[in-house]
């Protein structure tokens, strides 16, 4: 089974920064658009950022100018650099492929908590 493993979450103060990582098998990483979603308690899952195999990116309005998605093809890893964090960024963050997202298959995610 293909496994996408998120890491890098933690507790950070408002205004702080955090970098999330998502490791994927080369066979899936090299040919897939990758996405980051997040889900806060009691709220629906939200698309945060997307990056194509060619490096094109897009972001939710709520994170534009603060978050940056990138991919390192040599390491088969997707990153989400989060700056100027706000309490409303608190959520479990998930990376995924489009196909797995459509199937409703999600990993464990990584918890991000922004609080003073």
Short mmCIF file of C-alpha atoms in Angstrom, two decimals:
data_model
loop_
_atom_site.label_atom_id
_atom_site.label_comp_id
_atom_site.label_asym_id
_atom_site.label_seq_id
_atom_site.Cartn_x
_atom_site.Cartn_y
_atom_site.Cartn_z
CA UNK A 1 0.00 0.00 0.00
CA UNK A 2 1.23 3.49 -0.84
CA UNK A 3 2.02 5.42 2.33
CA UNK A 4 2.22 9.20 2.62
CA UNK A 5 3.80 10.22 5.90
CA UNK A 6 3.34 13.74 7.25
CA UNK A 7 5.66 15.22 9.85
CA UNK A 8 6.80 18.53 11.30
CA UNK A 9 3.73 19.61 13.22
CA UNK A 10 3.84 20.98 16.72
CA UNK A 11 2.96 23.85 19.02
CA UNK A 12 3.93 27.34 17.93
CA UNK A 13 3.07 30.86 19.09
CA UNK A 14 1.10 33.26 16.89
CA UNK A 15 3.42 34.87 14.38
CA UNK A 16 5.75 31.91 14.43
CA UNK A 17 6.78 29.52 11.67
CA UNK A 18 6.68 25.81 11.03
CA UNK A 19 7.65 23.56 8.14
CA UNK A 20 5.68 20.42 7.38
CA UNK A 21 7.08 17.54 5.35
CA UNK A 22 5.39 14.75 3.42
CA UNK A 23 7.39 11.75 2.28
CA UNK A 24 6.08 9.59 -0.54
CA UNK A 25 7.31 6.63 -2.59
CA UNK A 26 9.12 7.68 -5.75
CA UNK A 27 6.70 5.74 -7.95
CA UNK A 28 3.79 7.92 -6.89
CA UNK A 29 5.59 11.17 -6.12
CA UNK A 30 7.21 11.68 -9.52
CA UNK A 31 3.95 11.54 -11.50
CA UNK A 32 1.42 13.15 -9.17
CA UNK A 33 0.20 16.56 -8.22
CA UNK A 34 0.48 16.84 -4.45
CA UNK A 35 -1.88 18.67 -2.12
CA UNK A 36 -2.04 19.81 1.48
CA UNK A 37 -5.37 19.82 3.31
CA UNK A 38 -6.19 20.73 6.87
CA UNK A 39 -9.06 20.02 9.22
CA UNK A 40 -9.77 21.88 12.42
CA UNK A 41 -11.95 20.36 15.16
CA UNK A 42 -15.62 20.64 14.25
CA UNK A 43 -14.84 22.03 10.81
CA UNK A 44 -14.76 20.62 7.30
CA UNK A 45 -11.54 19.62 5.62
CA UNK A 46 -10.04 22.53 3.67
CA UNK A 47 -7.70 22.54 0.69
CA UNK A 48 -4.67 24.61 1.66
CA UNK A 49 -2.16 24.32 -1.17
CA UNK A 50 -1.42 22.37 -4.32
CA UNK A 51 1.68 21.79 -6.42
CA UNK A 52 1.90 20.06 -9.79
CA UNK A 53 4.74 17.90 -11.04
CA UNK A 54 5.87 20.93 -13.03
CA UNK A 55 5.98 23.13 -9.95
CA UNK A 56 2.84 25.19 -10.49
CA UNK A 57 1.23 26.17 -7.19
CA UNK A 58 -2.04 27.48 -5.82
CA UNK A 59 -3.21 28.43 -2.34
CA UNK A 60 -6.31 29.03 -0.33
CA UNK A 61 -7.00 32.74 0.13
CA UNK A 62 -6.61 32.34 3.88
CA UNK A 63 -2.95 31.35 3.58
CA UNK A 64 -1.75 33.30 0.54
CA UNK A 65 1.39 35.25 1.30
CA UNK A 66 2.06 33.21 4.43
CA UNK A 67 2.38 29.58 3.27
CA UNK A 68 4.62 28.15 0.57
CA UNK A 69 4.30 24.67 -0.91
CA UNK A 70 7.33 23.12 -2.59
CA UNK A 71 8.62 19.75 -3.67
CA UNK A 72 12.05 18.16 -3.72
CA UNK A 73 11.96 15.55 -6.45
CA UNK A 74 15.32 14.09 -5.43
CA UNK A 75 13.98 13.37 -1.94
CA UNK A 76 10.41 12.48 -2.94
CA UNK A 77 9.19 14.99 -0.40
CA UNK A 78 6.62 17.78 -0.39
CA UNK A 79 6.93 20.68 2.04
CA UNK A 80 4.61 23.28 3.44
CA UNK A 81 6.44 26.27 4.88
CA UNK A 82 4.09 28.15 7.19
CA UNK A 83 4.96 31.66 8.32
CA UNK A 84 3.08 34.30 10.30
CA UNK A 85 0.95 31.59 11.84
CA UNK A 86 -2.43 32.48 13.31
CA UNK A 87 -4.61 30.64 15.84
CA UNK A 88 -7.06 29.86 13.04
CA UNK A 89 -4.32 27.84 11.35
CA UNK A 90 -4.67 25.27 14.12
CA UNK A 91 -5.64 21.97 12.50
CA UNK A 92 -4.49 18.54 11.51
CA UNK A 93 -2.60 18.88 8.23
CA UNK A 94 -2.67 16.14 5.60
CA UNK A 95 -0.80 15.65 2.36
CA UNK A 96 -2.29 13.58 -0.42
CA UNK A 97 -2.51 12.87 -4.13
CA UNK A 98 -5.55 13.79 -6.19
CA UNK A 99 -6.48 10.13 -6.64
CA UNK A 100 -6.32 9.31 -2.94
CA UNK A 101 -8.25 12.46 -2.12
CA UNK A 102 -11.03 11.43 -4.51
CA UNK A 103 -11.14 8.00 -2.86
CA UNK A 104 -11.30 9.50 0.61
CA UNK A 105 -8.04 7.86 1.67
CA UNK A 106 -6.10 9.87 4.23
CA UNK A 107 -3.06 9.30 6.36
CA UNK A 108 -2.64 10.19 10.00
CA UNK A 109 -1.75 13.81 9.35
CA UNK A 110 0.31 16.04 11.61
CA UNK A 111 -1.11 18.33 14.28
CA UNK A 112 -0.37 22.06 14.12
CA UNK A 113 -1.39 24.12 17.13
CA UNK A 114 -0.97 27.90 17.13
CA UNK A 115 -1.47 29.29 20.60
CA UNK A 116 0.09 31.63 23.11
#
